[in-house]
XYZ file of C-alpha atoms in Angstrom:
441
model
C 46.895 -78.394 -49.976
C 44.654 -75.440 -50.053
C 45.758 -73.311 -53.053
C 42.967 -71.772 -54.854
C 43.208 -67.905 -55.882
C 39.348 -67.196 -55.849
C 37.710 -67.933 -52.503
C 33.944 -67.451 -51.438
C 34.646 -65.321 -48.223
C 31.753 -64.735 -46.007
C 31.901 -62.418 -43.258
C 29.539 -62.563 -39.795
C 28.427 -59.923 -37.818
C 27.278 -61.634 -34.656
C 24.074 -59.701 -32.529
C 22.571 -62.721 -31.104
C 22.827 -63.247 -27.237
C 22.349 -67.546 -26.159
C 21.079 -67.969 -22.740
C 19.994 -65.045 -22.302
C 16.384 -63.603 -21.482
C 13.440 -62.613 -24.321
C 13.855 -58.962 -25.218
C 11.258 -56.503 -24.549
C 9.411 -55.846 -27.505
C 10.822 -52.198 -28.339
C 14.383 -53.497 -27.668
C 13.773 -56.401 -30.163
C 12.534 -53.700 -32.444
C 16.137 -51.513 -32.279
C 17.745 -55.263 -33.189
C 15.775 -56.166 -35.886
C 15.633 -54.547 -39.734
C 14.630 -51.310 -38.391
C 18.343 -50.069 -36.414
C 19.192 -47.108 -37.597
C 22.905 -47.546 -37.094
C 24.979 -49.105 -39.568
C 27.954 -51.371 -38.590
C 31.562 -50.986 -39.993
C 34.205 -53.585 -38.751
C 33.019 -56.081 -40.308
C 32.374 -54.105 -43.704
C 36.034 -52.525 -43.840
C 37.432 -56.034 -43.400
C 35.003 -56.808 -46.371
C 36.160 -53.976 -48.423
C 39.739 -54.736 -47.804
C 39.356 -58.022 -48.993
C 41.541 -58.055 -52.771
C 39.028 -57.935 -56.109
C 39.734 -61.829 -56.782
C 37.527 -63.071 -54.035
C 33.838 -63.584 -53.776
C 32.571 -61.434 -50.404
C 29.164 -62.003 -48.956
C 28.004 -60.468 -45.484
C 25.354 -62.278 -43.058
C 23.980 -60.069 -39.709
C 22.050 -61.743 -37.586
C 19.651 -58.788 -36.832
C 18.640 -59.346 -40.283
C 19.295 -62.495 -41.793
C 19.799 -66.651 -41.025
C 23.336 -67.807 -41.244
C 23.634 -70.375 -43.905
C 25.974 -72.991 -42.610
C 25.428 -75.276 -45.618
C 26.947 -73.011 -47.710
C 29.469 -73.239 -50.106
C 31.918 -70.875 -48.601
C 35.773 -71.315 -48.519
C 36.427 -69.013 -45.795
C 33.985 -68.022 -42.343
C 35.329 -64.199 -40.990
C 33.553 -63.795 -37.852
C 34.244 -60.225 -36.264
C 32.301 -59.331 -32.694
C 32.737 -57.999 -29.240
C 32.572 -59.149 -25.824
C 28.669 -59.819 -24.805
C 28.205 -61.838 -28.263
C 31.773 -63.727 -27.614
C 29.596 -67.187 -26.833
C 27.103 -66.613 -29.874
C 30.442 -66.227 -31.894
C 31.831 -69.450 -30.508
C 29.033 -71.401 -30.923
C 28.815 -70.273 -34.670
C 32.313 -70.888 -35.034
C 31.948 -74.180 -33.897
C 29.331 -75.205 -36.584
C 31.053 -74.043 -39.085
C 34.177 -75.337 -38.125
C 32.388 -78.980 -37.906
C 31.311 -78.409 -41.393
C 35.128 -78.420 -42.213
C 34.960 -74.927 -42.494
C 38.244 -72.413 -42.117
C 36.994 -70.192 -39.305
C 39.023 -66.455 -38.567
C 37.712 -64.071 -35.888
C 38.597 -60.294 -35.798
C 37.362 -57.846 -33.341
C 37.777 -55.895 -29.625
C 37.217 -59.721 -27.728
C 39.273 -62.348 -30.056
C 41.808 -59.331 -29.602
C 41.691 -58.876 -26.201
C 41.536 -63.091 -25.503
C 43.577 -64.582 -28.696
C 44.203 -67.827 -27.049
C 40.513 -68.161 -25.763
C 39.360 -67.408 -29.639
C 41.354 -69.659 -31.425
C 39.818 -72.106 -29.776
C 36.929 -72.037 -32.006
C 39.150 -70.718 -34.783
C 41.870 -71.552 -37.372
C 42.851 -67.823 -37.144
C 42.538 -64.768 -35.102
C 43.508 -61.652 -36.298
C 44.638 -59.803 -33.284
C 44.597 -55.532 -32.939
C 42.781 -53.962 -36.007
C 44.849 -53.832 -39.295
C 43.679 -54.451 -42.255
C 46.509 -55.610 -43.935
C 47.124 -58.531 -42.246
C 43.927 -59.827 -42.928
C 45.180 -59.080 -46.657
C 48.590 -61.351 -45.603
C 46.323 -64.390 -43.844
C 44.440 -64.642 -47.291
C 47.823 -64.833 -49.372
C 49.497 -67.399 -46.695
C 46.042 -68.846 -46.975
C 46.275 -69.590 -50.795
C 49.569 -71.039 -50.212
C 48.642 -73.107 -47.529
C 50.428 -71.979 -44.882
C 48.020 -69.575 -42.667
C 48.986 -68.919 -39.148
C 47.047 -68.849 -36.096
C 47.676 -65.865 -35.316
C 48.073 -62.590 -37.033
C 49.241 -59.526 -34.807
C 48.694 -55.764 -36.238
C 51.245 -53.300 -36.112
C 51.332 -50.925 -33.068
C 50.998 -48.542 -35.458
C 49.291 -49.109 -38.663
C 49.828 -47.189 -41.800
C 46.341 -45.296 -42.341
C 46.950 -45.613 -45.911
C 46.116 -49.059 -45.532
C 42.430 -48.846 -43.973
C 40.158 -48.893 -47.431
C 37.044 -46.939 -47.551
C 33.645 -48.650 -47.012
C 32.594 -50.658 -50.362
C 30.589 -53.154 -48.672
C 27.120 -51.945 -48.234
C 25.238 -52.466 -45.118
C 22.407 -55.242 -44.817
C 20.272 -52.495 -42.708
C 16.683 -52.835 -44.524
C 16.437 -49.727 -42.940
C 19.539 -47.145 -42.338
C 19.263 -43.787 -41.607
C 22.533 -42.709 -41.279
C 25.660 -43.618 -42.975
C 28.679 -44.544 -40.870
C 33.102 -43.481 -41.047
C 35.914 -43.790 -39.758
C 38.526 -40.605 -39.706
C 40.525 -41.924 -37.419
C 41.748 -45.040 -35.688
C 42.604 -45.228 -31.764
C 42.814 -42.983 -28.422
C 45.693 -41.483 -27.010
C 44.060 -41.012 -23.393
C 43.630 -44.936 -22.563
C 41.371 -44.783 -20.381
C 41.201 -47.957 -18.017
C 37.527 -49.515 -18.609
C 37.768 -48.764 -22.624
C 39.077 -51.949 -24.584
C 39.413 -50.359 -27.695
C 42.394 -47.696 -26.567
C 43.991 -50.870 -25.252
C 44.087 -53.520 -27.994
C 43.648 -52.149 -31.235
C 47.105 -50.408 -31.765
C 47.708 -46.228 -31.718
C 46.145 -43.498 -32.590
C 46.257 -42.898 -36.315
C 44.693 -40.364 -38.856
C 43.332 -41.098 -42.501
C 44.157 -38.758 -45.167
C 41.767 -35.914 -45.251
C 41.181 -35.860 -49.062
C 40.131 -39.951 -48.486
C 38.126 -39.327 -45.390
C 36.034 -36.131 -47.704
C 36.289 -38.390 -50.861
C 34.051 -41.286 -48.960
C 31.599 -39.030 -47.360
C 31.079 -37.694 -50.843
C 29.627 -41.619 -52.183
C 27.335 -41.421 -49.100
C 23.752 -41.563 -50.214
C 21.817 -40.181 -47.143
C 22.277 -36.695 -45.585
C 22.845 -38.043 -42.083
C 26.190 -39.343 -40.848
C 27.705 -40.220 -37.890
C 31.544 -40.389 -36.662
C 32.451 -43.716 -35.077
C 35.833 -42.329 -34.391
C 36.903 -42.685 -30.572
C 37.598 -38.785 -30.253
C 37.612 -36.206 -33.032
C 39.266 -33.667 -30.676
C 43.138 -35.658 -29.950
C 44.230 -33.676 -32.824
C 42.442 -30.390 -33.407
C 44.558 -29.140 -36.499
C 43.437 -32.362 -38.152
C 39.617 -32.192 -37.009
C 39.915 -28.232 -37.996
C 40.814 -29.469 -41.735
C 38.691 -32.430 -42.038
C 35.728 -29.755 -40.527
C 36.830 -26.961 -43.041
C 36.523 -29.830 -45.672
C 33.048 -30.490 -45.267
C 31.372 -27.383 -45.281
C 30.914 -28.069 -48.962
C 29.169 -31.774 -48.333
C 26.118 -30.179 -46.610
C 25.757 -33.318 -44.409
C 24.408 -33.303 -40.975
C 26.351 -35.469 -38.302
C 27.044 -36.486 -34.821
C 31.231 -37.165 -33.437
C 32.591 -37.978 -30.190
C 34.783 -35.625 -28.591
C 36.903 -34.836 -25.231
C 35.292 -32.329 -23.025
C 38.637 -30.280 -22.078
C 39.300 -29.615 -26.040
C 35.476 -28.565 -26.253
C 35.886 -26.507 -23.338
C 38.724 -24.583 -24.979
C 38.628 -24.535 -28.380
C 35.791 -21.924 -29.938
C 37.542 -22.061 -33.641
C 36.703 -25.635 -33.335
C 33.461 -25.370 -32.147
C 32.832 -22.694 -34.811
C 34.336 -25.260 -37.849
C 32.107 -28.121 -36.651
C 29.057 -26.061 -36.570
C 29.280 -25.071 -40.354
C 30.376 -28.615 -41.198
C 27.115 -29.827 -40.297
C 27.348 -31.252 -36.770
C 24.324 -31.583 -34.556
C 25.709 -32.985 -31.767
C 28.847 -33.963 -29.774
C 29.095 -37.082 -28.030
C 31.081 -36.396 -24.453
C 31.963 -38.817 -21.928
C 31.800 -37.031 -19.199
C 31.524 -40.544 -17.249
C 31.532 -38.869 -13.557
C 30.821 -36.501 -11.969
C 32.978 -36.686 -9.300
C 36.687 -35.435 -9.497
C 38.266 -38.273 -7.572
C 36.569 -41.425 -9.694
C 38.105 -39.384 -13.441
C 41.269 -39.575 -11.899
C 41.228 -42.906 -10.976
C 40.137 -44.333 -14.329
C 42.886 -42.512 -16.020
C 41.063 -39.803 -17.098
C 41.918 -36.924 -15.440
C 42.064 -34.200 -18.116
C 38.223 -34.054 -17.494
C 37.658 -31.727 -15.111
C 34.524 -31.209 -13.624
C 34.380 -27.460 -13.265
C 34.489 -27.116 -16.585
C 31.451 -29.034 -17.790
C 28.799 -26.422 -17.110
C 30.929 -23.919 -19.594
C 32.092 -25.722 -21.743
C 27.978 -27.633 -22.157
C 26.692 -23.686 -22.580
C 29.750 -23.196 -25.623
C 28.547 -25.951 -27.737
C 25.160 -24.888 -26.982
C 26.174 -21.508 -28.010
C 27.762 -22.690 -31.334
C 23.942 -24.443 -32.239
C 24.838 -27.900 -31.068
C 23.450 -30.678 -28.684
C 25.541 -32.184 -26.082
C 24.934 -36.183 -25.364
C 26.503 -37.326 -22.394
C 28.272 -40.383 -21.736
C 28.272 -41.803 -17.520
C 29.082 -44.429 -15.812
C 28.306 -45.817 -12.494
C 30.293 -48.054 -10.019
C 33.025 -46.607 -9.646
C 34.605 -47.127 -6.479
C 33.781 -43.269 -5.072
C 30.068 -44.135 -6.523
C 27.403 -45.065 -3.257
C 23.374 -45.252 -3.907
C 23.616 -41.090 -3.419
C 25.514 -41.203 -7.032
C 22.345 -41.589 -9.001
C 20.224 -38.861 -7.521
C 23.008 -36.237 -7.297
C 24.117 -37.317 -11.001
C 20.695 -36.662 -12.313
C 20.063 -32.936 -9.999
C 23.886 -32.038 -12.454
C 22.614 -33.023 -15.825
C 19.478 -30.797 -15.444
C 21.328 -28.356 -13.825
C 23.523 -28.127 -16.735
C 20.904 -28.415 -19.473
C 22.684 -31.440 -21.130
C 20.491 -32.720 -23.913
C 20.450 -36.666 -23.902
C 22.501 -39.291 -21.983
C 23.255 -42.591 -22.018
C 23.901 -44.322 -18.233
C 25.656 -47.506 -18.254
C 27.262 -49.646 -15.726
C 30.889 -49.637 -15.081
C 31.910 -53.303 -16.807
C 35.675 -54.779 -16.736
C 36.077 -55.974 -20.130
C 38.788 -58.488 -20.657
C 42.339 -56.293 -22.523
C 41.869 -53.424 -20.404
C 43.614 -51.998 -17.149
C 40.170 -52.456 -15.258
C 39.765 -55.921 -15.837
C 43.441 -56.665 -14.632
C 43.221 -54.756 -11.606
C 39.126 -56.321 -10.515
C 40.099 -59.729 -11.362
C 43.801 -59.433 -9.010
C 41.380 -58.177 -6.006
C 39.391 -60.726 -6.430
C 36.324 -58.591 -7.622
C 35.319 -60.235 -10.743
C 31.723 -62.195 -10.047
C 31.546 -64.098 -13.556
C 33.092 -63.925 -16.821
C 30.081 -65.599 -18.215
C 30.895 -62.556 -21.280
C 27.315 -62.576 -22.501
C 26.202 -60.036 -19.003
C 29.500 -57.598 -20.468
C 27.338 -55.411 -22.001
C 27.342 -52.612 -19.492
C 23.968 -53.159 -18.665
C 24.501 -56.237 -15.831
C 26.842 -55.870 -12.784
C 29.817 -58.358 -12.988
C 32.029 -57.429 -10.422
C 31.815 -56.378 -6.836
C 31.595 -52.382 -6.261
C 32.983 -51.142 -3.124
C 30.014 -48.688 -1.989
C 27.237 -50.312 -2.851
C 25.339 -53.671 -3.577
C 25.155 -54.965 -6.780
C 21.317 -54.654 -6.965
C 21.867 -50.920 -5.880
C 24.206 -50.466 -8.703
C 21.038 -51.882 -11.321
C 18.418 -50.343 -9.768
C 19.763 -47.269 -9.603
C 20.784 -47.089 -12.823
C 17.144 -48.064 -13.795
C 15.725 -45.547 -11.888
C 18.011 -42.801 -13.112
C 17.122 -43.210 -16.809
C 13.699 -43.771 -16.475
C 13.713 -40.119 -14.770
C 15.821 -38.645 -16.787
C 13.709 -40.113 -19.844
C 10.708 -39.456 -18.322
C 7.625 -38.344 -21.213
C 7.250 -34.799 -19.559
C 11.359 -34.161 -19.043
C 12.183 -35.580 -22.834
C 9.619 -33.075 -23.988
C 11.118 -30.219 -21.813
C 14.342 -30.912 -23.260
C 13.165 -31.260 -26.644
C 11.527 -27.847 -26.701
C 14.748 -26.059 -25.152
C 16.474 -28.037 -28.146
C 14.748 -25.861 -30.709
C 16.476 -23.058 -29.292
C 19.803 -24.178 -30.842
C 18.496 -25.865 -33.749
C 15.918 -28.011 -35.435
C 18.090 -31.117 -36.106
C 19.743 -30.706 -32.712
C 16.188 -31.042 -31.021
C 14.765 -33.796 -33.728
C 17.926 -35.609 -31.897
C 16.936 -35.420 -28.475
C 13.598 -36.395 -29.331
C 14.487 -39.053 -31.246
C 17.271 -40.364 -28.327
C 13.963 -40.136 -25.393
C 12.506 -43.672 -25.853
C 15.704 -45.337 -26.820
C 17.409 -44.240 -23.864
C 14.471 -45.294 -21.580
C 13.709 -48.390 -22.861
C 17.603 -49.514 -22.872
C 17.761 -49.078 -19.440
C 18.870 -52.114 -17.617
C 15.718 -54.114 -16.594
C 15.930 -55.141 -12.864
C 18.757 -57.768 -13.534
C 22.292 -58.247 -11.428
C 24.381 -60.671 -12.997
């Protein structure tokens, strides 16, 4: 029987892609010890994990997994274009005589494909019943599966005391809150990680304060689902003097000034928006209707006005979406002086409404999960071929990234602020370079 108290966990973030094509050299680059961004499931799993046990954290973009190591306990958390990396590491390990548990958006989304390759899967986000698997695990009695609350207790998700194994991080990473209320139908994480949930304020301000670096950035879903919260949290960290980016809902944005005003003496640079569409018809259809189009030019000129960058998030494919999509989407964004973008390619990932309703018309081309990473077209649009759909794409941020139109927009940026436009400039080869690459599926 397995019944030790003090266990040698080691947890895997998984980056690596089999199969797949050589990355260009600059996109190798952003994968390798010099990304900027730090990552955080896996690390508040870590940091959840009680005192008595040994923790040790491998990333691929930075390390070699050792599978010949001494470890009582694999934790393997990822999302749906690494799935078969995952698997196949699981699988090693597992041959080793290793116990094997998977957390994340995919093993979430597709329990009874994960446990496959696992002993557990810990199914929705909740920390706490990782916390329960390791107790039933010392008393030899683990299940296979562990299913979070609907609704988790926020007093339960730890701060971050797992450091990141980023030679090189810029930025420092939180969590405020947990979850979407809008559920949109192509996003997997409003659909299998539980409700939406806020973390005390005094916790959220408390772990900002152990933050090292003057950069941060929100990986929360939406800052804007409850404004009295954000308002507080905003209020709060005037005092920090930290510079950061969030995500927020463009009808809030639109509406809201006091808001805008708060975030702007907090520190914020820039608000991430997903305005996904610009057409009226494709919002709707997606389940996200409160954006409405008319409102994007003001409500781009308020956040402007309050000394902050706007970064657009859209998506192409949709079923109103033809080859005119790409021209006529990038003729808006100039029009409406947004300051960076990122342009990615409608994908069905498994868990979410979009998947369901592609897969019952028959739509779906592969589920080969490595080409779900919004860059490759895996399902059949209606308007359009599915070489269009990349090409298009391509073409679009390669224009909109374009050396002479980043500099333009970097130059206009210094009009609202210096960090705003250090962003935008920062964003220009990123964005191009990301760009899907000429492939289909």
């Amino acid at each position: 029987m397995f019944n030790i108290k003090r266990m040698k966990i080691l947890f895997v973030e998984v980056v690596w892609v089999p199969g797949r094509k050589k990355l260009p050299f600059f996109q190798s680059l952003l994968l390798s010890s010099m990304s900027i961004y730090p990552t955080l499931q896996a690390r508040t799993y870590a940091s959840a994990t009680p005192d008595e046990h040994e923790v040790y954290l491998v990333n691929e973009r930075f390390d070699r997994i050792d599978f010949d190591g001494d470890h009582d306990v694999v934790h393997i958390n990822f999302v749906t274009p690494v799935a078969p990396r995952a698997y196949e590491i699981a699988d090693i390990f597992r041959e080793k005589g290793k116990r094997v548990v998977m957390s994340g958006l995919h093993p979430s989304a597709l329990p009874d494909e994960a446990i496959r390759h696992a002993d557990s899967v810990l199914v929705g986000r909740d920390e706490l019943m990782w916390v329960k698997l390791l107790d039933d695990l010392e008393k030899g009695k683990m299940k296979k599966f562990y299913l979070s609350r609907s609704k988790i207790n926020p007093e339960n998700i730890p701060r971050i005391r797992v450091k990141s194994k980023q030679p090189l991080t810029l930025v420092d990473a939180v969590e405020a809150t947990r979850g979407c209320v809008y559920r949109c139908a192509f996003c997997q994480d409003s659909h299998v990680c539980g409700d939406f949930v806020k973390r005390n304020v005094d916790d959220v301000i408390e772990e900002i304060r152990t933050f090292p670096r003057k950069a941060l950035l929100f990986y929360d879903l939406s800052l804007t689902i409850d404004v009295d919260y954000t308002k507080e949290l905003f209020a709060r960290m005037k005092e920090l003097n930290k510079r950061f980016a969030c995500c927020g809902n463009i009808e809030v944005l639109y509406r809201d000034d006091e808001l805008l005003r708060l975030a702007s003496e907090a520190g914020c640079v820039s608000w991430l928006v997903g305005f996904e569409s610009f057409n009226q018809k494709n919002l709707i259809s997606v389940g996200k209707g409160s954006n409405r189009v008319e409102m994007y030019r003001d409500a781009v000129k308020k956040i402007h006005d309050y000394g902050m960058s706007v970064i657009g998030s859209f998506i192409f494919g949709f079923d109103e979406d033809d080859e005119n999509v790409f021209k006529e989407t990038l003729d808006k964004i100039v029009s409406l002086d947004i300051d960076g973008a990122d342009f990615s390619i409608l994908t069905p990932l498994p868990g979410t409404p979009l998947f369901r309703k592609l897969d019952e018309e028959g739509r779906i081309i592969t589920k080969d999960w490595s080409l779900y990473d919004k860059k490759h077209v895996v399902f059949k649009p209606k308007k359009m071929k599915e070489n269009e759909l990349v090409e298009g794409v391509r073409w679009l941020a390669e224009e909109f990234y374009s050396p002479l139109e980043s500099m333009k927009r970097t130059i206009r940026c210094l009009k609202i602020g210096l960090y705003p436009s250090l962003l935008t400039l920062m964003r220009a080869p990123i964005g191009r370079r990301t760009a899907p690459r000429g492939e289909m599926v």
